[in-house]
mmCIF file of C-alpha atoms and ligand atoms in Angstrom:
data_model
loop_
_atom_site.group_PDB
_atom_site.id
_atom_site.type_symbol
_atom_site.label_atom_id
_atom_site.label_comp_id
_atom_site.label_asym_id
_atom_site.label_seq_id
_atom_site.Cartn_x
_atom_site.Cartn_y
_atom_site.Cartn_z
ATOM 1 C CA MET C 43 39.184 214.513 38.087
ATOM 2 C CA LEU C 44 39.707 216.853 40.971
ATOM 3 C CA SER C 45 38.089 219.910 40.634
ATOM 4 C CA ALA C 46 40.098 223.240 41.238
ATOM 5 C CA ALA C 47 38.108 225.632 43.046
ATOM 6 C CA LEU C 48 38.546 228.743 45.119
ATOM 7 C CA PRO C 49 35.493 230.294 47.116
ATOM 8 C CA PRO C 50 34.496 233.328 44.868
ATOM 9 C CA VAL C 51 34.655 236.734 46.655
ATOM 10 C CA ASN C 52 30.896 236.974 47.310
ATOM 11 C CA GLN C 53 31.177 233.580 49.049
ATOM 12 C CA ARG C 54 33.853 234.924 51.213
ATOM 13 C CA ARG C 55 31.651 237.815 52.125
ATOM 14 C CA ARG C 56 28.770 235.462 53.117
ATOM 15 C CA CYS C 57 31.309 233.582 55.172
ATOM 16 C CA LEU C 58 32.594 236.687 57.043
ATOM 17 C CA HIS C 59 28.857 237.125 58.005
ATOM 18 C CA ARG C 60 28.604 233.636 59.021
ATOM 19 C CA ALA C 61 31.875 233.741 61.117
ATOM 20 C CA ALA C 62 30.309 236.784 62.883
ATOM 21 C CA SER C 63 27.340 234.798 63.951
ATOM 22 C CA ALA C 64 29.564 231.892 64.837
ATOM 23 C CA LEU C 65 31.467 234.416 67.177
ATOM 24 C CA ALA C 66 28.150 235.559 68.724
ATOM 25 C CA ALA C 67 27.527 232.001 69.130
ATOM 26 C CA SER C 68 30.739 231.378 70.789
ATOM 27 C CA ALA C 69 29.690 233.884 73.570
ATOM 28 C CA LEU C 70 26.857 231.760 74.384
ATOM 29 C CA ALA C 71 28.933 228.843 74.390
ATOM 30 C CA ALA C 72 31.645 230.498 76.656
ATOM 31 C CA SER C 73 28.697 231.269 79.112
ATOM 32 C CA GLY C 74 28.089 227.517 79.531
ATOM 33 C CA ALA C 75 25.699 226.761 76.760
ATOM 34 C CA LEU C 76 27.920 224.024 75.333
ATOM 35 C CA ALA C 77 25.576 221.152 76.070
ATOM 36 C CA GLN C 78 23.348 220.389 73.091
ATOM 37 C CA PRO C 79 19.644 220.080 72.864
ATOM 38 C CA ALA C 80 18.507 216.590 74.179
ATOM 39 C CA ARG C 81 16.930 215.851 70.704
ATOM 40 C CA GLY C 82 19.598 216.679 68.357
ATOM 41 C CA LEU C 83 23.154 217.521 68.071
ATOM 42 C CA THR C 84 25.019 219.571 65.575
ATOM 43 C CA LEU C 85 28.727 219.308 65.021
ATOM 44 C CA ARG C 86 30.331 222.121 62.951
ATOM 45 C CA PHE C 87 33.599 220.810 61.265
ATOM 46 C CA SER C 88 35.599 223.681 60.011
ATOM 47 C CA HIS C 89 38.733 223.240 57.748
ATOM 48 C CA VAL C 90 40.848 225.269 55.421
ATOM 49 C CA VAL C 91 41.226 223.293 52.330
ATOM 50 C CA ALA C 92 38.835 222.534 49.390
ATOM 51 C CA ASP C 93 36.230 219.695 49.318
ATOM 52 C CA ALA C 94 38.037 217.875 46.492
ATOM 53 C CA THR C 95 41.023 216.945 48.622
ATOM 54 C CA PRO C 96 42.063 213.906 51.097
ATOM 55 C CA LYS C 97 40.841 216.192 54.165
ATOM 56 C CA GLY C 98 37.756 217.622 52.467
ATOM 57 C CA LEU C 99 36.635 214.074 51.353
ATOM 58 C CA ALA C 100 37.311 212.500 54.726
ATOM 59 C CA VAL C 101 35.435 215.212 56.288
ATOM 60 C CA LEU C 102 32.402 214.557 54.013
ATOM 61 C CA ARG C 103 32.530 210.566 54.429
ATOM 62 C CA PHE C 104 32.493 211.493 58.391
ATOM 63 C CA LYS C 105 29.367 213.505 57.751
ATOM 64 C CA SER C 106 27.628 211.070 55.808
ATOM 65 C CA LEU C 107 28.398 208.234 58.318
ATOM 66 C CA VAL C 108 27.486 210.063 61.257
ATOM 67 C CA GLU C 109 24.076 211.186 59.814
ATOM 68 C CA GLN C 110 23.322 207.884 58.524
ATOM 69 C CA ARG C 111 24.116 206.055 61.630
ATOM 70 C CA SER C 112 22.215 208.553 63.978
ATOM 71 C CA GLY C 113 19.302 208.501 61.699
ATOM 72 C CA GLY C 114 19.871 212.053 61.211
ATOM 73 C CA ARG C 115 19.696 212.926 64.973
ATOM 74 C CA ILE C 116 23.472 214.108 64.752
ATOM 75 C CA GLN C 117 24.159 216.643 62.113
ATOM 76 C CA VAL C 118 27.700 217.563 60.670
ATOM 77 C CA LEU C 119 27.981 220.782 58.999
ATOM 78 C CA SER C 120 31.178 220.876 56.966
ATOM 79 C CA TYR C 121 32.710 224.359 56.237
ATOM 80 C CA PRO C 122 35.723 223.961 54.061
ATOM 81 C CA ASP C 123 38.015 226.413 52.612
ATOM 82 C CA GLY C 124 38.402 228.521 55.584
ATOM 83 C CA GLN C 125 34.668 229.731 55.151
ATOM 84 C CA LEU C 126 34.290 229.925 58.850
ATOM 85 C CA TYR C 127 37.869 230.257 60.286
ATOM 86 C CA GLY C 128 41.085 230.483 58.984
ATOM 87 C CA ASP C 129 44.494 229.128 60.317
ATOM 88 C CA HIS C 130 44.867 232.022 62.781
ATOM 89 C CA ASP C 131 41.371 231.921 64.427
ATOM 90 C CA GLU C 132 40.210 228.302 64.137
ATOM 91 C CA MET C 133 41.882 226.935 67.433
ATOM 92 C CA ALA C 134 40.650 229.825 69.423
ATOM 93 C CA ALA C 135 37.199 229.433 67.975
ATOM 94 C CA LEU C 136 37.168 225.600 68.831
ATOM 95 C CA GLN C 137 38.364 226.499 72.336
ATOM 96 C CA LEU C 138 35.329 229.058 72.762
ATOM 97 C CA GLY C 139 33.016 226.448 71.536
ATOM 98 C CA ALA C 140 32.254 228.314 68.098
ATOM 99 C CA VAL C 141 33.031 225.154 66.229
ATOM 100 C CA GLU C 142 33.222 221.602 67.355
ATOM 101 C CA MET C 143 35.688 219.854 65.113
ATOM 102 C CA LEU C 144 38.838 220.710 63.109
ATOM 103 C CA ALA C 145 41.432 218.932 61.302
ATOM 104 C CA PRO C 146 44.410 221.316 61.364
ATOM 105 C CA SER C 147 47.722 220.174 59.999
ATOM 106 C CA LEU C 148 50.228 218.738 62.477
ATOM 107 C CA SER C 149 52.402 221.829 61.645
ATOM 108 C CA LYS C 150 49.826 224.179 63.262
ATOM 109 C CA PHE C 151 49.878 222.766 66.733
ATOM 110 C CA GLY C 152 53.218 224.434 67.637
ATOM 111 C CA ARG C 153 52.201 227.872 67.478
ATOM 112 C CA ILE C 154 49.367 227.032 70.055
ATOM 113 C CA GLY C 155 51.779 225.621 72.603
ATOM 114 C CA PHE C 156 52.571 222.327 71.396
ATOM 115 C CA PRO C 157 55.974 222.481 69.845
ATOM 116 C CA GLU C 158 56.328 218.716 70.166
ATOM 117 C CA PHE C 159 53.977 218.295 67.161
ATOM 118 C CA GLU C 160 56.582 219.937 64.913
ATOM 119 C CA LEU C 161 58.645 216.632 64.973
ATOM 120 C CA PHE C 162 56.479 215.710 61.919
ATOM 121 C CA ASP C 163 57.777 218.578 60.021
ATOM 122 C CA LEU C 164 61.502 217.721 60.335
ATOM 123 C CA PRO C 165 62.806 217.579 56.571
ATOM 124 C CA PHE C 166 63.684 214.125 55.115
ATOM 125 C CA LEU C 167 62.811 212.599 58.600
ATOM 126 C CA PHE C 168 60.313 209.825 57.040
ATOM 127 C CA GLY C 169 61.079 207.687 53.958
ATOM 128 C CA SER C 170 57.423 206.858 53.500
ATOM 129 C CA VAL C 171 53.758 207.344 54.863
ATOM 130 C CA ALA C 172 54.049 203.808 56.374
ATOM 131 C CA ASP C 173 56.900 205.242 58.503
ATOM 132 C CA VAL C 174 54.805 208.145 59.631
ATOM 133 C CA ARG C 175 52.012 205.659 60.545
ATOM 134 C CA ARG C 176 54.432 203.805 62.933
ATOM 135 C CA ILE C 177 54.686 207.042 64.842
ATOM 136 C CA THR C 178 51.116 208.260 64.589
ATOM 137 C CA GLN C 179 49.412 204.700 65.371
ATOM 138 C CA GLY C 180 52.007 204.070 68.066
ATOM 139 C CA PRO C 181 52.523 204.924 71.686
ATOM 140 C CA LEU C 182 54.227 208.224 70.671
ATOM 141 C CA GLY C 183 51.428 209.413 68.625
ATOM 142 C CA GLN C 184 48.779 208.444 71.437
ATOM 143 C CA ARG C 185 50.888 210.537 73.942
ATOM 144 C CA LEU C 186 51.244 213.611 71.561
ATOM 145 C CA LEU C 187 47.345 213.479 71.306
ATOM 146 C CA GLN C 188 46.662 212.875 75.062
ATOM 147 C CA GLY C 189 48.770 215.988 75.656
ATOM 148 C CA LEU C 190 46.329 218.240 73.841
ATOM 149 C CA SER C 191 44.152 218.295 77.012
ATOM 150 C CA ARG C 192 46.415 220.702 78.471
ATOM 151 C CA HIS C 193 44.771 223.492 76.475
ATOM 152 C CA GLY C 194 41.265 222.024 76.321
ATOM 153 C CA LEU C 195 41.428 219.956 73.328
ATOM 154 C CA ALA C 196 40.638 216.196 72.822
ATOM 155 C CA GLY C 197 42.628 214.624 69.801
ATOM 156 C CA LEU C 198 40.588 211.976 68.246
ATOM 157 C CA GLY C 199 42.896 210.543 65.275
ATOM 158 C CA TYR C 200 45.456 211.402 62.751
ATOM 159 C CA PHE C 201 45.313 211.262 59.013
ATOM 160 C CA ASP C 202 47.742 211.738 56.094
ATOM 161 C CA ASN C 203 47.888 213.938 53.042
ATOM 162 C CA GLY C 204 51.081 213.034 51.948
ATOM 163 C CA PHE C 205 54.677 214.456 51.065
ATOM 164 C CA LYS C 206 55.260 218.044 50.021
ATOM 165 C CA GLN C 207 56.618 219.436 46.924
ATOM 166 C CA MET C 208 58.257 222.860 46.315
ATOM 167 C CA SER C 209 56.819 225.449 43.951
ATOM 168 C CA ALA C 210 58.202 228.845 42.597
ATOM 169 C CA ASN C 211 58.586 230.626 39.374
ATOM 170 C CA ARG C 212 61.894 228.522 38.647
ATOM 171 C CA PRO C 213 62.805 225.146 39.385
ATOM 172 C CA LEU C 214 63.771 224.274 43.092
ATOM 173 C CA LEU C 215 66.412 221.399 42.638
ATOM 174 C CA VAL C 216 69.375 222.238 44.699
ATOM 175 C CA PRO C 217 69.996 224.728 47.674
ATOM 176 C CA ALA C 218 71.442 227.392 45.364
ATOM 177 C CA ASP C 219 67.940 227.595 43.650
ATOM 178 C CA PHE C 220 66.254 228.924 46.985
ATOM 179 C CA ALA C 221 68.642 231.664 47.413
ATOM 180 C CA GLY C 222 66.869 234.927 48.161
ATOM 181 C CA LEU C 223 63.411 233.485 47.583
ATOM 182 C CA ARG C 224 60.507 234.351 50.041
ATOM 183 C CA MET C 225 58.762 231.033 50.583
ATOM 184 C CA ARG C 226 55.246 230.899 52.229
ATOM 185 C CA VAL C 227 55.248 228.589 55.128
ATOM 186 C CA GLN C 228 52.820 227.250 57.721
ATOM 187 C CA ALA C 229 53.290 228.743 61.216
ATOM 188 C CA SER C 230 56.108 225.818 62.185
ATOM 189 C CA LYS C 231 59.425 226.747 63.533
ATOM 190 C CA VAL C 232 60.719 223.765 61.917
ATOM 191 C CA ILE C 233 59.494 224.402 58.634
ATOM 192 C CA ALA C 234 60.777 228.070 58.842
ATOM 193 C CA ALA C 235 64.249 226.568 59.846
ATOM 194 C CA GLN C 236 64.147 224.394 56.957
ATOM 195 C CA MET C 237 63.471 227.260 54.525
ATOM 196 C CA ARG C 238 66.306 229.394 56.091
ATOM 197 C CA ALA C 239 68.837 226.293 55.868
ATOM 198 C CA LEU C 240 68.004 226.230 52.159
ATOM 199 C CA GLY C 241 68.769 230.041 51.683
ATOM 200 C CA ALA C 242 65.248 231.184 51.447
ATOM 201 C CA GLN C 243 63.350 233.592 53.615
ATOM 202 C CA PRO C 244 60.293 231.959 55.274
ATOM 203 C CA VAL C 245 57.104 233.880 55.405
ATOM 204 C CA SER C 246 54.413 232.655 57.678
ATOM 205 C CA LEU C 247 50.857 232.942 56.108
ATOM 206 C CA PRO C 248 47.395 231.469 56.646
ATOM 207 C CA PHE C 249 46.753 228.809 53.904
ATOM 208 C CA SER C 250 43.764 230.833 52.590
ATOM 209 C CA GLU C 251 45.890 233.965 51.830
ATOM 210 C CA THR C 252 48.719 231.919 50.102
ATOM 211 C CA ARG C 253 47.395 231.664 46.613
ATOM 212 C CA GLN C 254 46.913 235.635 46.766
ATOM 213 C CA ALA C 255 50.238 236.055 48.309
ATOM 214 C CA LEU C 256 51.741 233.972 45.535
ATOM 215 C CA ALA C 257 49.704 235.965 42.589
ATOM 216 C CA SER C 258 50.724 239.415 43.861
ATOM 217 C CA GLY C 259 54.371 238.711 44.615
ATOM 218 C CA VAL C 260 54.254 238.920 48.331
ATOM 219 C CA VAL C 261 55.919 235.497 48.457
ATOM 220 C CA ASP C 262 57.740 233.735 45.631
ATOM 221 C CA GLY C 263 57.165 230.149 46.351
ATOM 222 C CA THR C 264 55.748 227.483 48.739
ATOM 223 C CA GLU C 265 55.476 223.915 49.606
ATOM 224 C CA ASN C 266 52.422 221.764 49.417
ATOM 225 C CA PRO C 267 51.171 218.087 48.787
ATOM 226 C CA ILE C 268 50.012 218.394 45.022
ATOM 227 C CA SER C 269 46.218 217.978 45.981
ATOM 228 C CA ASN C 270 46.538 221.467 47.702
ATOM 229 C CA PHE C 271 48.497 223.029 44.981
ATOM 230 C CA TRP C 272 45.949 221.993 42.393
ATOM 231 C CA THR C 273 42.834 222.729 44.190
ATOM 232 C CA GLN C 274 43.918 226.177 45.319
ATOM 233 C CA ARG C 275 44.833 226.860 41.591
ATOM 234 C CA MET C 276 48.422 227.666 42.539
ATOM 235 C CA HIS C 277 49.661 226.396 39.100
ATOM 236 C CA GLU C 278 48.176 229.651 37.621
ATOM 237 C CA VAL C 279 50.538 231.651 39.648
ATOM 238 C CA GLN C 280 53.692 229.227 39.996
ATOM 239 C CA SER C 281 55.510 228.109 36.729
ATOM 240 C CA ASP C 282 57.382 225.340 38.286
ATOM 241 C CA LEU C 283 56.738 222.366 40.671
ATOM 242 C CA SER C 284 59.747 220.394 41.924
ATOM 243 C CA LEU C 285 58.918 217.079 43.170
ATOM 244 C CA THR C 286 61.049 217.168 46.270
ATOM 245 C CA GLU C 287 58.929 214.947 48.668
ATOM 246 C CA HIS C 288 61.107 216.733 51.466
ATOM 247 C CA GLY C 289 58.643 216.769 54.304
ATOM 248 C CA TYR C 290 55.220 215.023 55.359
ATOM 249 C CA LEU C 291 51.844 216.748 55.639
ATOM 250 C CA GLY C 292 49.234 215.133 57.961
ATOM 251 C CA TYR C 293 46.376 216.294 60.182
ATOM 252 C CA ALA C 294 45.154 215.526 63.532
ATOM 253 C CA VAL C 295 41.347 215.653 64.271
ATOM 254 C CA VAL C 296 40.327 217.913 67.582
ATOM 255 C CA VAL C 297 37.353 218.735 69.340
ATOM 256 C CA ASN C 298 36.775 220.789 72.213
ATOM 257 C CA LEU C 299 37.399 218.607 75.409
ATOM 258 C CA ARG C 300 34.681 220.079 77.376
ATOM 259 C CA PHE C 301 32.081 219.482 74.550
ATOM 260 C CA TRP C 302 33.484 216.051 73.982
ATOM 261 C CA LEU C 303 33.114 215.131 77.637
ATOM 262 C CA SER C 304 29.262 216.617 77.505
ATOM 263 C CA LEU C 305 28.363 213.818 75.010
ATOM 264 C CA SER C 306 26.861 210.450 76.077
ATOM 265 C CA ALA C 307 29.238 207.423 75.917
ATOM 266 C CA ALA C 308 26.900 206.207 73.092
ATOM 267 C CA ASP C 309 27.408 209.337 71.103
ATOM 268 C CA GLN C 310 31.140 209.238 71.668
ATOM 269 C CA LEU C 311 31.312 205.910 70.515
ATOM 270 C CA LEU C 312 29.195 206.649 67.311
ATOM 271 C CA LEU C 313 31.384 209.432 66.471
ATOM 272 C CA ARG C 314 34.478 207.609 67.106
ATOM 273 C CA LEU C 315 33.619 204.777 64.976
ATOM 274 C CA ALA C 316 32.599 206.840 62.273
ATOM 275 C CA LEU C 317 35.802 208.971 62.408
ATOM 276 C CA ASP C 318 37.890 205.910 62.557
ATOM 277 C CA GLU C 319 36.368 204.925 59.328
ATOM 278 C CA ALA C 320 36.314 208.407 57.541
ATOM 279 C CA LEU C 321 40.227 208.642 58.327
ATOM 280 C CA SER C 322 41.087 205.384 56.886
ATOM 281 C CA TYR C 323 38.992 206.281 53.868
ATOM 282 C CA GLY C 324 40.985 209.491 53.832
ATOM 283 C CA ASN C 325 44.338 207.637 54.137
ATOM 284 C CA GLN C 326 43.178 205.351 51.468
ATOM 285 C CA ILE C 327 42.462 208.023 48.746
ATOM 286 C CA ALA C 328 45.222 210.497 49.826
ATOM 287 C CA ASP C 329 47.864 208.830 47.377
ATOM 288 C CA ALA C 330 45.406 208.805 44.478
ATOM 289 C CA GLN C 331 44.099 212.216 44.993
ATOM 290 C CA ASN C 332 47.843 213.478 44.969
ATOM 291 C CA ALA C 333 48.385 211.437 41.927
ATOM 292 C CA GLN C 334 45.245 212.568 40.173
ATOM 293 C CA ALA C 335 46.135 216.033 40.792
ATOM 294 C CA LEU C 336 49.711 215.512 39.266
ATOM 295 C CA LYS C 337 48.131 213.914 36.334
ATOM 296 C CA ALA C 338 45.777 216.792 35.861
ATOM 297 C CA LEU C 339 48.714 219.337 36.117
ATOM 298 C CA ARG C 340 50.641 217.331 33.428
ATOM 299 C CA GLN C 341 47.472 217.365 31.181
ATOM 300 C CA LEU C 342 47.174 221.097 31.593
ATOM 301 C CA GLY C 343 50.610 221.547 30.590
ATOM 302 C CA SER C 344 51.024 225.086 32.233
ATOM 303 C CA THR C 345 53.388 224.062 34.998
ATOM 304 C CA ARG C 346 56.839 222.757 34.349
ATOM 305 C CA ILE C 347 57.302 219.728 36.629
ATOM 306 C CA HIS C 348 60.730 218.628 37.667
ATOM 307 C CA THR C 349 61.716 215.334 38.978
ATOM 308 C CA LEU C 350 64.919 215.324 41.011
ATOM 309 C CA SER C 351 68.002 213.079 40.473
ATOM 310 C CA ALA C 352 69.192 211.118 43.462
ATOM 311 C CA GLY C 353 72.114 213.426 43.760
ATOM 312 C CA GLN C 354 69.873 216.690 43.855
ATOM 313 C CA ARG C 355 67.740 215.237 46.589
ATOM 314 C CA THR C 356 70.826 214.373 48.551
ATOM 315 C CA ARG C 357 72.047 217.916 48.209
ATOM 316 C CA LEU C 358 68.700 219.268 49.515
ATOM 317 C CA ARG C 359 68.838 216.727 52.429
ATOM 318 C CA GLU C 360 72.362 217.677 53.378
ATOM 319 C CA ALA C 361 71.566 221.394 53.558
ATOM 320 C CA VAL C 362 68.601 220.736 55.928
ATOM 321 C CA GLU C 363 70.120 218.009 58.248
ATOM 322 C CA PRO C 364 71.232 220.832 60.663
ATOM 323 C CA VAL C 365 67.633 221.675 61.351
ATOM 324 C CA HIS C 366 67.137 218.242 63.186
ATOM 325 C CA ARG C 367 69.615 219.348 65.799
ATOM 326 C CA ALA C 368 68.938 222.999 65.913
ATOM 327 C CA LEU C 369 65.224 222.354 66.571
ATOM 328 C CA ALA C 370 65.642 219.397 68.883
ATOM 329 C CA SER C 371 65.493 221.579 72.058
ATOM 330 C CA ARG C 372 62.279 223.431 70.639
ATOM 331 C CA ILE C 373 60.548 220.091 70.111
ATOM 332 C CA GLY C 374 61.808 218.683 73.357
ATOM 333 C CA ALA C 375 64.613 216.003 74.337
ATOM 334 C CA SER C 376 62.288 213.471 75.548
ATOM 335 C CA TRP C 377 60.073 213.716 72.313
ATOM 336 C CA MET C 378 63.168 213.476 70.094
ATOM 337 C CA ASP C 379 64.539 210.535 71.963
ATOM 338 C CA ALA C 380 60.957 208.890 71.712
ATOM 339 C CA LEU C 381 61.041 209.587 67.988
ATOM 340 C CA ARG C 382 64.414 208.269 67.288
ATOM 341 C CA GLY C 383 63.656 205.040 69.351
ATOM 342 C CA ALA C 384 60.399 204.505 67.368
ATOM 343 C CA LEU C 385 62.003 205.027 64.144
ATOM 344 C CA LYS C 386 64.968 202.897 64.926
ATOM 345 C CA GLN C 387 62.652 200.071 66.032
ATOM 346 C CA ALA C 388 60.731 200.364 62.880
ATOM 347 C CA ALA C 389 63.930 200.204 60.788
ATOM 348 C CA GLY C 390 65.086 197.146 62.804
HETATM 349 C C1 LIG G 194 48.765 224.714 54.819
HETATM 350 O O1 LIG G 194 48.516 225.384 55.589
HETATM 351 O O2 LIG G 194 49.659 224.625 53.917
HETATM 352 C C2 LIG G 194 48.112 223.133 55.013
HETATM 353 O O3 LIG G 194 48.046 222.989 56.391
HETATM 354 C C3 LIG G 194 46.622 223.187 54.476
HETATM 355 C C4 LIG G 194 46.035 221.984 54.713
HETATM 356 O O4 LIG G 194 45.229 221.920 55.816
HETATM 357 O O5 LIG G 194 46.431 221.039 54.143
#
């Protein structure tokens, strides 16, 4: 069963300590010391969710494949739970060379200058993860990754968590249920617009602050795939989980471009192959992880879990439909055209 674990306070203090040392290291990195010692290579992989999530497990699989295939010459240090960096500073840390790898959600690229990634946040756009893969594994997905070099990043691949559900201390089944609620969102203009269209007030917060914000009443509710909801113990502070499946949450693995280019072709290949395997493992287990988390929640019995009727889902979908048009100019007309083309092709 999935374990629900938050880092204890003293662990977070140690983490702050580590973050300070990492920032000191970043000064060295910025001064040109990005090249790794000839004998070995250490990759620091930072992310914000628990080990026992699809992302956490994929990172651990990557670590074990890389260390095994390089005979220990390449070491991967995994820092889950935002131990090193949170949503607001991890990209800067990567660009400075204080960490080598991240896997932020696709919703987090807009605020650092890639609004086109927010197309993945459009509500009720994808009918299934297979639809998403047609985008991420096709030319559009590859163009999105290539564009990351604009800000010194190299995109190495995508992987899924799955579909998001809404939570609060009340059922969220139709638009009227959202009236006046403060809903935590990731820093995505599309997700913020989605919440406004439903009548709620979006509050953008880093993932690592979300549970506390829910517990203290700073926000009333949020949206998550169930594995995140469970591993962050949000069920202790949210009485109702509504299975809306209204939007997709997935990730892109990114590295510092300068660091990546400093690696030998052989090391790049080893890392790419290990990553491809780890990401496809992550994709395989994502559904199961979310299903297990739902089962665990049902067994615990402390959260009321609501399944929407087709009519209720339609009302939510209709309420957020204007977001697609309203945010098209932020995402960019050419990206929207490419998206529509790819989805039409998939449907046809
Ligand atoms: C969130 O901030 O809600 C998610 O991006 C967390 C994650 O990485 O799954």
